[in-house]
Amino acid sequence: MRRITVTEVSKTFTLHNQGGTKLPVLDRMSFHVDAGECVVLYGPSGCGKSTFLKMLFGNYLADQGSIEIHSEEGVVDLVRAHPHEVLTLRQQTLGFVSQFLRVIPRISTWDLVCDPLKRQGIDPTEIDERVAHMLKRLNLPESLWHLAPATFSGGEQQRVNIARSLILDYPIVLLDEPTASLDAANREVVAGLIADAGERGAALVGIFHDDTLRSHVADRLIHLEAVA
Amino acid sequence: MRDPILSARHLTREYAPGQGCLDIELDVWPGEVLGIVGESGSGKSTLLRLLSGQERPDTGSNRFFTSTDEWVELTEASESHLRYLGRTEFGIIHQNPRDGLRLRISAGGNIGERLMGVGERNYGDIRARAAQWMQEVEIDPARIDDKPLYFSGGMQQRLQIARNLVTNPRLIFMDEPTGGLDVSVQARLLDTLKRLVQELGIAVIIVTHDMGVARLLADRLLVMKNGRVIESGLTDQVLDDPHASYTQQLVASILQVN
């Protein structure tokens, strides 16, 4: 089953305040991802992997082409979608694990991870069970659960981030170097979570610098080259 | 997609050439937070006054969908109808709480006055709901009989929020609600606002020059310059991938903490 169809997508950044410099990043890129498949974006740094992943989340806008997201409600083209359609997709269809946790000050780890479940109106007892299970699986000590992650280590923050982004079974999961700041044991845990997501039928698109993890999870590699 | 709750077209109010608001088009949907950002003098506060009916435009239309499923053209509504909507369907949170409160009547009275405005008469009920709303915005209900004149700026702002929310409005207008407050007080107030907006599902239009406030609260952003909307979109998209020259400048000027 098709989940993502990308057709002829291009993107150029125009830096108006730096003499109108134009930075072409992607040039007529096309590919697709099916349910249960893990596609890895691969290429030298600066080739636009991260930019592309952000476009799949509606965080960056494509200049041309189309990015079709297939969900139960139909097909939405992110390049032309109304902001509300993008927000709905993010609540129900698109999960994103970013490289760093954008720290929301003063909100506890527990509340951060609960939030996506609450928005879905899931039963509070079930929420408690799922959140506790996820935090345990990611080896986050219980003493941290009710603290705000601002003072946590990079690896701890990243695990909060992963917990929050994978707590819902999104049909599409985008991963931007999810294991960059994790030790070997926790990288294993994340590899396990990724495998689980694939088995339940999620379409995965990711960037992984870690060669072992990449070859372990990737069904397909997409090579990106810097656009000159 | 549901219908918008507020829909403005070609809204214009020009004080001097290029000053005020020019040809504004926007829609606000139930339950969303729309942020309006831009520098001082960009017309964002004027726009808020036009949208909330506090000021009449030169031209253009501004329609509001009421809880009784009717469209009201606010630009043509009578003063008394606007006042009625102000009591029942809108809330207005001013930057300076002194503009939105009566400083010399008690905190409970400030909240109760709004309830009496919509026909509540039972003193015991009014007082109980005032106390409940003080708790909701984290003011000690023991201060119910104190005058807000003696409250701190942060507490006054909380009281202004309680006064506005007690009548279950469907659309709230906020003009720099954390403007005059210390950073630590701002932070707590923003947490309270975010929680209440999510719990109550009300629509909010918030004017701010603080990109941090915009990122924290707003679902969508409009960027204004010289009276016009020059860029709009999802908040994180506008802030992370700004297209207009002015928006890039605005985003580049944010101090990065962390």
Short mmCIF file of C-alpha atoms in Angstrom, two decimals:
data_model
loop_
_atom_site.label_atom_id
_atom_site.label_comp_id
_atom_site.label_asym_id
_atom_site.label_seq_id
_atom_site.Cartn_x
_atom_site.Cartn_y
_atom_site.Cartn_z
CA MET A 1 0.00 0.00 0.00
CA ARG A 2 1.36 3.38 -1.04
CA ARG A 3 1.98 5.90 1.77
CA ILE A 4 4.16 8.64 0.24
CA THR A 5 4.49 9.69 -3.40
CA VAL A 6 7.05 12.39 -4.16
CA THR A 7 7.02 13.79 -7.69
CA GLU A 8 9.60 16.18 -9.19
CA VAL A 9 10.20 18.13 -6.00
CA SER A 10 12.63 21.06 -6.06
CA LYS A 11 13.77 23.41 -3.35
CA THR A 12 16.01 26.46 -3.39
CA PHE A 13 16.67 28.64 -0.36
CA THR A 14 16.85 32.36 -1.13
CA LEU A 15 18.76 34.30 1.52
CA HIS A 16 17.36 37.80 1.07
CA ASN A 17 19.50 39.28 3.80
CA GLN A 18 22.73 37.86 2.44
CA GLY A 19 22.68 39.52 -0.94
CA GLY A 20 19.84 37.36 -2.24
CA THR A 21 22.12 34.30 -2.36
CA LYS A 22 20.34 31.31 -3.85
CA LEU A 23 21.08 27.86 -2.43
CA PRO A 24 19.60 25.10 -4.58
CA VAL A 25 19.10 22.02 -2.41
CA LEU A 26 16.87 19.62 -4.29
CA ASP A 27 16.28 19.32 -7.99
CA ARG A 28 13.29 17.39 -9.36
CA MET A 29 13.40 14.57 -6.88
CA SER A 30 10.90 11.70 -7.15
CA PHE A 31 10.33 8.54 -5.12
CA HIS A 32 7.70 6.65 -3.19
CA VAL A 33 7.39 4.69 0.05
CA ASP A 34 5.03 1.82 0.76
CA ALA A 35 3.58 0.62 4.05
CA GLY A 36 6.00 -1.51 6.05
CA GLU A 37 9.00 -0.22 4.13
CA CYS A 38 12.02 1.60 5.57
CA VAL A 39 13.68 3.99 3.15
CA VAL A 40 16.95 5.63 4.14
CA LEU A 41 18.14 8.93 2.69
CA TYR A 42 21.84 8.68 2.10
CA GLY A 43 24.51 11.11 0.92
CA PRO A 44 27.20 13.56 2.00
CA SER A 45 26.34 16.29 4.49
CA GLY A 46 24.81 19.34 2.84
CA CYS A 47 23.08 17.26 0.15
CA GLY A 48 19.63 18.13 1.47
CA LYS A 49 18.66 15.00 3.42
CA SER A 50 17.41 16.93 6.42
CA THR A 51 15.72 19.57 4.28
CA PHE A 52 13.92 16.87 2.39
CA LEU A 53 12.76 15.11 5.55
CA LYS A 54 11.42 18.42 6.88
CA MET A 55 9.50 18.90 3.64
CA LEU A 56 7.84 15.51 4.20
CA PHE A 57 6.57 16.89 7.53
CA GLY A 58 5.36 20.21 6.08
CA ASN A 59 7.99 22.08 8.11
CA TYR A 60 9.78 23.32 4.96
CA LEU A 61 7.90 24.22 1.79
CA ALA A 62 8.77 22.78 -1.60
CA ASP A 63 9.05 25.27 -4.47
CA GLN A 64 7.54 22.90 -7.00
CA GLY A 65 6.44 19.33 -7.50
CA SER A 66 4.12 17.40 -5.21
CA ILE A 67 4.44 15.41 -1.98
CA GLU A 68 1.39 13.22 -1.63
CA ILE A 69 0.64 11.69 1.76
CA HIS A 70 -1.81 8.79 1.58
CA SER A 71 -3.94 8.30 4.68
CA GLU A 72 -7.30 6.80 5.58
CA GLU A 73 -8.91 10.18 4.89
CA GLY A 74 -7.50 10.32 1.37
CA VAL A 75 -4.53 11.90 -0.32
CA VAL A 76 -3.11 15.28 0.71
CA ASP A 77 -0.44 17.09 -1.29
CA LEU A 78 1.79 18.80 1.29
CA VAL A 79 3.00 21.33 -1.27
CA ARG A 80 -0.52 22.74 -1.74
CA ALA A 81 -2.22 21.77 1.51
CA HIS A 82 -3.93 24.24 3.82
CA PRO A 83 -2.13 24.54 7.19
CA HIS A 84 -5.07 22.82 8.90
CA GLU A 85 -4.70 19.77 6.67
CA VAL A 86 -1.01 19.60 7.61
CA LEU A 87 -1.86 19.89 11.32
CA THR A 88 -4.41 17.07 11.00
CA LEU A 89 -1.84 14.88 9.23
CA ARG A 90 0.66 15.56 12.02
CA GLN A 91 -1.84 14.53 14.66
CA GLN A 92 -2.92 11.33 12.99
CA THR A 93 -0.56 10.25 10.26
CA LEU A 94 2.92 11.77 10.39
CA GLY A 95 5.33 11.13 13.25
CA PHE A 96 8.65 12.96 13.29
CA VAL A 97 11.69 12.14 15.41
CA SER A 98 13.97 15.17 15.20
CA GLN A 99 17.67 15.25 15.93
CA PHE A 100 17.17 17.24 19.10
CA LEU A 101 14.33 17.74 21.51
CA ARG A 102 12.98 21.23 21.12
CA VAL A 103 12.87 21.77 24.84
CA ILE A 104 9.53 23.06 26.01
CA PRO A 105 10.46 24.67 29.28
CA ARG A 106 8.71 23.68 32.50
CA ILE A 107 6.70 20.78 31.06
CA SER A 108 7.50 17.40 32.58
CA THR A 109 8.74 14.40 30.61
CA TRP A 110 5.56 12.54 31.53
CA ASP A 111 3.28 15.30 30.21
CA LEU A 112 5.33 15.69 27.03
CA VAL A 113 5.00 12.01 26.19
CA CYS A 114 1.29 11.88 27.20
CA ASP A 115 0.38 14.83 25.01
CA PRO A 116 -0.03 13.07 21.61
CA LEU A 117 -2.19 10.37 23.24
CA LYS A 118 -4.36 12.91 25.06
CA ARG A 119 -5.01 14.74 21.81
CA GLN A 120 -6.38 11.49 20.41
CA GLY A 121 -8.77 11.23 23.36
CA ILE A 122 -7.34 7.91 24.52
CA ASP A 123 -8.50 6.51 27.88
CA PRO A 124 -6.36 7.90 30.77
CA THR A 125 -5.56 4.45 32.24
CA GLU A 126 -4.34 3.27 28.85
CA ILE A 127 -2.29 6.47 28.46
CA ASP A 128 -0.56 5.83 31.82
CA GLU A 129 0.27 2.25 30.85
CA ARG A 130 1.59 3.11 27.40
CA VAL A 131 3.72 6.03 28.60
CA ALA A 132 5.24 4.06 31.49
CA HIS A 133 5.97 1.15 29.15
CA MET A 134 7.63 3.40 26.57
CA LEU A 135 9.77 5.28 29.10
CA LYS A 136 10.90 1.99 30.67
CA ARG A 137 11.73 0.51 27.31
CA LEU A 138 13.92 3.54 26.56
CA ASN A 139 15.71 3.10 29.92
CA LEU A 140 14.68 6.47 31.29
CA PRO A 141 14.94 6.21 35.07
CA GLU A 142 11.65 6.74 36.90
CA SER A 143 13.23 9.52 38.92
CA LEU A 144 13.25 11.66 35.75
CA TRP A 145 9.67 11.04 34.63
CA HIS A 146 8.16 13.96 36.47
CA LEU A 147 10.95 16.44 35.77
CA ALA A 148 11.18 18.84 32.84
CA PRO A 149 13.85 17.61 30.39
CA ALA A 150 15.64 20.98 30.12
CA THR A 151 18.39 19.85 32.50
CA PHE A 152 18.70 16.28 31.15
CA SER A 153 21.76 15.03 29.25
CA GLY A 154 21.66 15.03 25.43
CA GLY A 155 21.02 11.29 25.35
CA GLU A 156 18.21 11.50 27.90
CA GLN A 157 16.57 14.39 26.03
CA GLN A 158 16.79 12.44 22.81
CA ARG A 159 15.07 9.45 24.40
CA VAL A 160 12.25 11.70 25.65
CA ASN A 161 11.97 12.97 22.10
CA ILE A 162 11.77 9.44 20.69
CA ALA A 163 9.21 8.40 23.30
CA ARG A 164 7.03 11.38 22.43
CA SER A 165 7.31 10.83 18.68
CA LEU A 166 6.73 7.06 18.67
CA ILE A 167 4.11 6.79 21.44
CA LEU A 168 1.37 6.85 18.79
CA ASP A 169 1.39 4.24 16.03
CA TYR A 170 1.69 6.72 13.17
CA PRO A 171 1.27 5.21 9.67
CA ILE A 172 4.30 7.26 8.57
CA VAL A 173 7.38 7.90 10.72
CA LEU A 174 10.15 10.31 9.72
CA LEU A 175 13.47 9.93 11.55
CA ASP A 176 16.25 12.53 11.48
CA GLU A 177 19.29 10.85 13.04
CA PRO A 178 17.34 9.52 15.99
CA THR A 179 20.34 7.82 17.60
CA ALA A 180 23.01 10.51 17.18
CA SER A 181 23.46 11.12 20.91
CA LEU A 182 22.72 7.62 22.23
CA ASP A 183 24.99 4.91 23.61
CA ALA A 184 25.12 1.42 22.08
CA ALA A 185 22.52 -0.12 24.40
CA ASN A 186 19.96 2.59 23.69
CA ARG A 187 20.71 2.52 19.96
CA GLU A 188 19.63 -1.14 20.14
CA VAL A 189 16.38 -0.13 21.83
CA VAL A 190 15.67 2.43 19.13
CA ALA A 191 16.50 -0.09 16.40
CA GLY A 192 13.92 -2.35 18.07
CA LEU A 193 11.28 0.41 18.08
CA ILE A 194 11.94 1.09 14.41
CA ALA A 195 11.64 -2.61 13.57
CA ASP A 196 8.35 -2.78 15.51
CA ALA A 197 6.98 0.21 13.60
CA GLY A 198 7.87 -1.46 10.29
CA GLU A 199 6.23 -4.71 11.36
CA ARG A 200 2.95 -3.03 12.21
CA GLY A 201 2.97 -1.55 8.70
CA ALA A 202 4.36 1.96 9.16
CA ALA A 203 6.20 3.55 6.27
CA LEU A 204 9.56 4.83 7.52
CA VAL A 205 11.85 7.44 6.04
CA GLY A 206 15.06 8.15 7.89
CA ILE A 207 18.53 9.61 8.01
CA PHE A 208 21.06 7.48 9.92
CA HIS A 209 24.74 8.30 10.20
CA ASP A 210 25.45 5.11 12.10
CA ASP A 211 26.43 2.55 9.40
CA THR A 212 25.49 -0.51 11.45
CA LEU A 213 22.05 0.80 12.28
CA ARG A 214 21.48 1.95 8.73
CA SER A 215 22.26 -1.39 7.15
CA HIS A 216 20.21 -3.04 9.86
CA VAL A 217 16.99 -1.09 9.28
CA ALA A 218 17.11 -0.02 5.62
CA ASP A 219 15.02 -1.82 3.01
CA ARG A 220 16.09 0.68 0.40
CA LEU A 221 18.63 3.50 0.14
CA ILE A 222 17.98 6.71 -1.74
CA HIS A 223 21.17 8.46 -2.75
CA LEU A 224 21.10 12.22 -2.67
CA GLU A 225 23.78 14.32 -4.25
CA ALA A 226 24.57 17.95 -3.63
CA VAL A 227 22.90 20.15 -6.26
CA ALA A 228 25.51 22.57 -7.55
CA MET B 1 -13.02 21.18 6.96
CA ARG B 2 -15.36 23.10 9.28
CA ASP B 3 -16.38 26.67 8.57
CA PRO B 4 -14.37 29.54 10.01
CA ILE B 5 -15.60 31.44 13.04
CA LEU B 6 -14.27 34.78 11.77
CA SER B 7 -13.72 35.74 8.16
CA ALA B 8 -12.24 39.09 7.03
CA ARG B 9 -11.98 40.27 3.43
CA HIS B 10 -10.29 43.40 2.03
CA LEU B 11 -10.24 44.92 5.48
CA THR B 12 -8.67 48.38 5.25
CA ARG B 13 -8.15 51.21 7.73
CA GLU B 14 -5.61 53.74 6.65
CA TYR B 15 -4.56 56.53 9.03
CA ALA B 16 -1.93 57.91 6.67
CA PRO B 17 -0.54 56.47 3.45
CA GLY B 18 0.94 53.05 4.32
CA GLN B 19 -0.13 53.31 7.96
CA GLY B 20 -2.85 51.15 9.45
CA CYS B 21 -4.16 48.00 7.74
CA LEU B 22 -4.43 47.44 4.03
CA ASP B 23 -6.55 44.86 2.24
CA ILE B 24 -6.38 42.19 4.94
CA GLU B 25 -7.84 38.78 4.21
CA LEU B 26 -7.95 36.13 6.91
CA ASP B 27 -10.00 33.31 8.40
CA VAL B 28 -9.94 31.96 11.92
CA TRP B 29 -11.23 28.47 12.67
CA PRO B 30 -12.79 27.25 15.94
CA GLY B 31 -10.17 26.06 18.41
CA GLU B 32 -7.12 27.45 16.66
CA VAL B 33 -4.58 30.02 17.81
CA LEU B 34 -3.68 32.53 15.11
CA GLY B 35 -0.57 34.60 15.80
CA ILE B 36 -0.02 38.02 14.23
CA VAL B 37 3.62 39.12 14.31
CA GLY B 38 5.50 42.13 13.02
CA GLU B 39 7.44 45.11 14.33
CA SER B 40 5.94 48.14 16.06
CA GLY B 41 3.91 50.21 13.63
CA SER B 42 3.28 47.30 11.25
CA GLY B 43 -0.46 47.57 11.87
CA LYS B 44 -0.94 44.45 13.96
CA SER B 45 -2.71 46.15 16.87
CA THR B 46 -4.91 48.10 14.46
CA LEU B 47 -5.84 44.82 12.80
CA LEU B 48 -6.78 43.32 16.17
CA ARG B 49 -9.03 46.30 16.94
CA LEU B 50 -10.68 46.00 13.52
CA LEU B 51 -11.24 42.27 13.90
CA SER B 52 -12.74 42.62 17.38
CA GLY B 53 -15.03 45.47 16.35
CA GLN B 54 -13.32 48.00 18.63
CA GLU B 55 -12.62 50.09 15.55
CA ARG B 56 -14.47 50.44 12.23
CA PRO B 57 -12.62 49.89 8.95
CA ASP B 58 -12.70 52.31 6.00
CA THR B 59 -13.70 49.45 3.72
CA GLY B 60 -13.93 45.68 3.70
CA SER B 61 -15.92 43.06 5.54
CA ASN B 62 -15.44 41.13 8.76
CA ARG B 63 -17.95 38.42 9.46
CA PHE B 64 -18.36 36.46 12.70
CA PHE B 65 -20.21 33.15 13.04
CA THR B 66 -22.17 33.21 16.30
CA SER B 67 -23.01 30.36 18.68
CA THR B 68 -26.58 30.58 17.36
CA ASP B 69 -25.28 29.73 13.86
CA GLU B 70 -25.65 33.14 12.28
CA TRP B 71 -23.16 35.25 10.37
CA VAL B 72 -22.88 38.79 11.74
CA GLU B 73 -21.20 41.50 9.66
CA LEU B 74 -19.23 43.19 12.43
CA THR B 75 -18.33 46.24 10.35
CA GLU B 76 -22.04 47.11 10.16
CA ALA B 77 -23.20 45.90 13.58
CA SER B 78 -24.64 48.48 15.96
CA GLU B 79 -22.64 49.55 19.02
CA SER B 80 -25.08 47.76 21.30
CA HIS B 81 -24.86 44.55 19.29
CA LEU B 82 -21.05 44.74 19.41
CA ARG B 83 -21.20 45.25 23.19
CA TYR B 84 -23.51 42.24 23.47
CA LEU B 85 -21.12 40.09 21.43
CA GLY B 86 -18.26 41.42 23.55
CA ARG B 87 -19.98 40.08 26.67
CA THR B 88 -21.12 36.75 25.28
CA GLU B 89 -18.95 35.55 22.41
CA PHE B 90 -15.68 37.48 22.61
CA GLY B 91 -12.99 38.06 25.14
CA ILE B 92 -10.45 40.84 24.87
CA ILE B 93 -7.21 40.63 26.81
CA HIS B 94 -5.37 43.93 26.78
CA GLN B 95 -1.63 44.31 27.10
CA ASN B 96 -2.12 46.53 30.11
CA PRO B 97 -4.46 44.78 32.58
CA ARG B 98 -5.52 48.22 33.81
CA ASP B 99 -7.39 48.63 30.51
CA GLY B 100 -9.34 45.43 31.04
CA LEU B 101 -10.00 45.48 34.78
CA ARG B 102 -11.69 47.71 37.31
CA LEU B 103 -8.89 48.19 39.77
CA ARG B 104 -11.02 49.54 42.57
CA ILE B 105 -13.58 46.79 42.78
CA SER B 106 -12.73 43.38 44.25
CA ALA B 107 -11.16 40.54 42.23
CA GLY B 108 -14.36 38.54 42.66
CA GLY B 109 -16.36 41.55 41.50
CA ASN B 110 -14.27 41.84 38.36
CA ILE B 111 -15.10 38.27 37.40
CA GLY B 112 -18.69 38.45 38.64
CA GLU B 113 -19.41 41.57 36.64
CA ARG B 114 -19.00 39.63 33.38
CA LEU B 115 -21.38 36.94 34.63
CA MET B 116 -23.98 39.55 35.63
CA GLY B 117 -23.59 41.01 32.15
CA VAL B 118 -24.92 37.76 30.69
CA GLY B 119 -27.82 37.59 33.14
CA GLU B 120 -26.49 35.67 36.16
CA ARG B 121 -28.19 36.95 39.30
CA ASN B 122 -27.56 34.41 42.09
CA TYR B 123 -24.88 35.96 44.33
CA GLY B 124 -23.73 32.63 45.77
CA ASP B 125 -23.29 31.06 42.30
CA ILE B 126 -21.46 34.09 40.98
CA ARG B 127 -19.06 34.13 43.92
CA ALA B 128 -18.44 30.38 43.65
CA ARG B 129 -17.63 30.63 39.97
CA ALA B 130 -15.38 33.63 40.53
CA ALA B 131 -13.44 31.63 43.14
CA GLN B 132 -13.24 28.64 40.81
CA TRP B 133 -11.86 30.79 38.00
CA MET B 134 -9.31 32.41 40.31
CA GLN B 135 -8.07 28.91 41.06
CA GLU B 136 -8.06 28.07 37.36
CA VAL B 137 -5.67 30.96 36.63
CA GLU B 138 -3.64 30.23 39.78
CA ILE B 139 -4.63 33.15 41.99
CA ASP B 140 -5.29 32.24 45.61
CA PRO B 141 -9.12 32.40 45.98
CA ALA B 142 -8.55 33.81 49.47
CA ARG B 143 -7.85 37.10 47.67
CA ILE B 144 -11.39 37.22 46.23
CA ASP B 145 -12.31 40.36 48.19
CA ASP B 146 -9.03 42.20 47.52
CA LYS B 147 -8.83 44.95 44.93
CA PRO B 148 -6.62 44.19 41.91
CA LEU B 149 -5.07 47.65 42.39
CA TYR B 150 -2.87 45.93 44.98
CA PHE B 151 -2.05 42.89 42.81
CA SER B 152 1.26 42.40 40.99
CA GLY B 153 1.27 42.86 37.19
CA GLY B 154 1.28 39.10 36.62
CA MET B 155 -1.67 38.57 38.97
CA GLN B 156 -3.60 41.40 37.33
CA GLN B 157 -3.05 39.76 33.95
CA ARG B 158 -4.27 36.42 35.34
CA LEU B 159 -7.35 38.13 36.71
CA GLN B 160 -8.01 39.72 33.33
CA ILE B 161 -7.86 36.26 31.75
CA ALA B 162 -10.26 34.82 34.33
CA ARG B 163 -12.67 37.74 33.82
CA ASN B 164 -12.70 37.03 30.09
CA LEU B 165 -13.00 33.27 30.22
CA VAL B 166 -15.74 33.01 32.85
CA THR B 167 -18.50 33.55 30.28
CA ASN B 168 -17.19 30.82 27.91
CA PRO B 169 -16.33 33.06 24.95
CA ARG B 170 -15.64 31.39 21.61
CA LEU B 171 -13.04 33.83 20.38
CA ILE B 172 -10.41 35.68 22.39
CA PHE B 173 -8.38 38.65 21.19
CA MET B 174 -5.03 39.20 22.89
CA ASP B 175 -2.69 42.13 22.39
CA GLU B 176 0.81 41.37 23.71
CA PRO B 177 -0.65 39.62 26.79
CA THR B 178 2.77 39.08 28.36
CA GLY B 179 4.19 42.44 27.27
CA GLY B 180 4.81 44.28 30.51
CA LEU B 181 5.80 41.28 32.64
CA ASP B 182 9.08 39.88 33.97
CA VAL B 183 10.42 36.96 31.97
CA SER B 184 9.76 34.39 34.72
CA VAL B 185 6.20 35.70 35.22
CA GLN B 186 5.68 35.65 31.44
CA ALA B 187 6.67 32.01 31.30
CA ARG B 188 4.15 30.94 33.92
CA LEU B 189 1.43 33.00 32.32
CA LEU B 190 2.15 31.44 28.92
CA ASP B 191 1.88 27.96 30.44
CA THR B 192 -1.50 28.87 31.91
CA LEU B 193 -2.71 30.34 28.62
CA LYS B 194 -1.55 27.34 26.62
CA ARG B 195 -3.26 24.92 28.99
CA LEU B 196 -6.56 26.83 29.04
CA VAL B 197 -6.67 27.33 25.28
CA GLN B 198 -6.13 23.59 24.75
CA GLU B 199 -8.61 22.51 27.42
CA LEU B 200 -11.37 24.89 26.37
CA GLY B 201 -10.84 24.65 22.62
CA ILE B 202 -11.42 28.38 22.12
CA ALA B 203 -10.17 30.29 19.10
CA VAL B 204 -7.53 32.92 19.85
CA ILE B 205 -6.05 35.75 17.84
CA ILE B 206 -2.86 36.90 19.50
CA VAL B 207 -0.74 39.88 18.53
CA THR B 208 2.87 39.70 19.64
CA HIS B 209 6.29 40.89 18.62
CA ASP B 210 7.87 38.01 20.56
CA MET B 211 8.65 35.06 18.26
CA GLY B 212 9.06 32.78 21.30
CA VAL B 213 5.50 33.52 22.39
CA ALA B 214 4.31 32.97 18.82
CA ARG B 215 6.08 29.60 18.57
CA LEU B 216 4.75 28.43 21.90
CA LEU B 217 1.10 29.42 21.42
CA ALA B 218 0.20 29.87 17.76
CA ASP B 219 -0.87 27.16 15.30
CA ARG B 220 -0.65 29.57 12.38
CA LEU B 221 1.14 32.86 11.85
CA LEU B 222 0.55 36.01 9.85
CA VAL B 223 3.55 38.28 9.36
CA MET B 224 2.71 41.98 8.92
CA LYS B 225 4.74 44.81 7.50
CA ASN B 226 3.57 48.31 6.58
CA GLY B 227 -0.06 47.37 7.13
CA ARG B 228 -0.06 44.30 4.92
CA VAL B 229 0.17 40.56 5.51
CA ILE B 230 3.39 39.61 3.73
CA GLU B 231 3.64 35.96 4.73
CA SER B 232 1.44 33.36 6.39
CA GLY B 233 1.42 29.66 7.15
CA LEU B 234 1.95 27.05 9.85
CA THR B 235 3.91 28.60 12.71
CA ASP B 236 6.90 26.27 12.51
CA GLN B 237 6.98 26.51 8.71
CA VAL B 238 7.02 30.33 8.74
CA LEU B 239 9.68 30.46 11.48
CA ASP B 240 11.91 27.64 10.16
CA ASP B 241 11.56 28.27 6.41
CA PRO B 242 10.70 31.97 6.07
CA HIS B 243 10.38 33.17 2.49
CA ALA B 244 9.88 36.96 2.61
CA SER B 245 12.94 39.10 3.15
CA TYR B 246 11.37 40.80 6.18
CA THR B 247 10.39 37.49 7.82
CA GLN B 248 13.94 36.19 7.37
CA GLN B 249 15.20 39.32 9.07
CA LEU B 250 12.69 38.93 11.91
CA VAL B 251 13.62 35.27 12.49
CA ALA B 252 17.36 35.94 12.24
CA SER B 253 17.07 38.53 14.99
CA ILE B 254 15.83 36.02 17.58
CA LEU B 255 18.43 35.34 20.23
CA GLN B 256 19.08 31.61 20.36
CA VAL B 257 19.09 30.29 23.92
CA ASN B 258 20.27 26.64 24.00
#
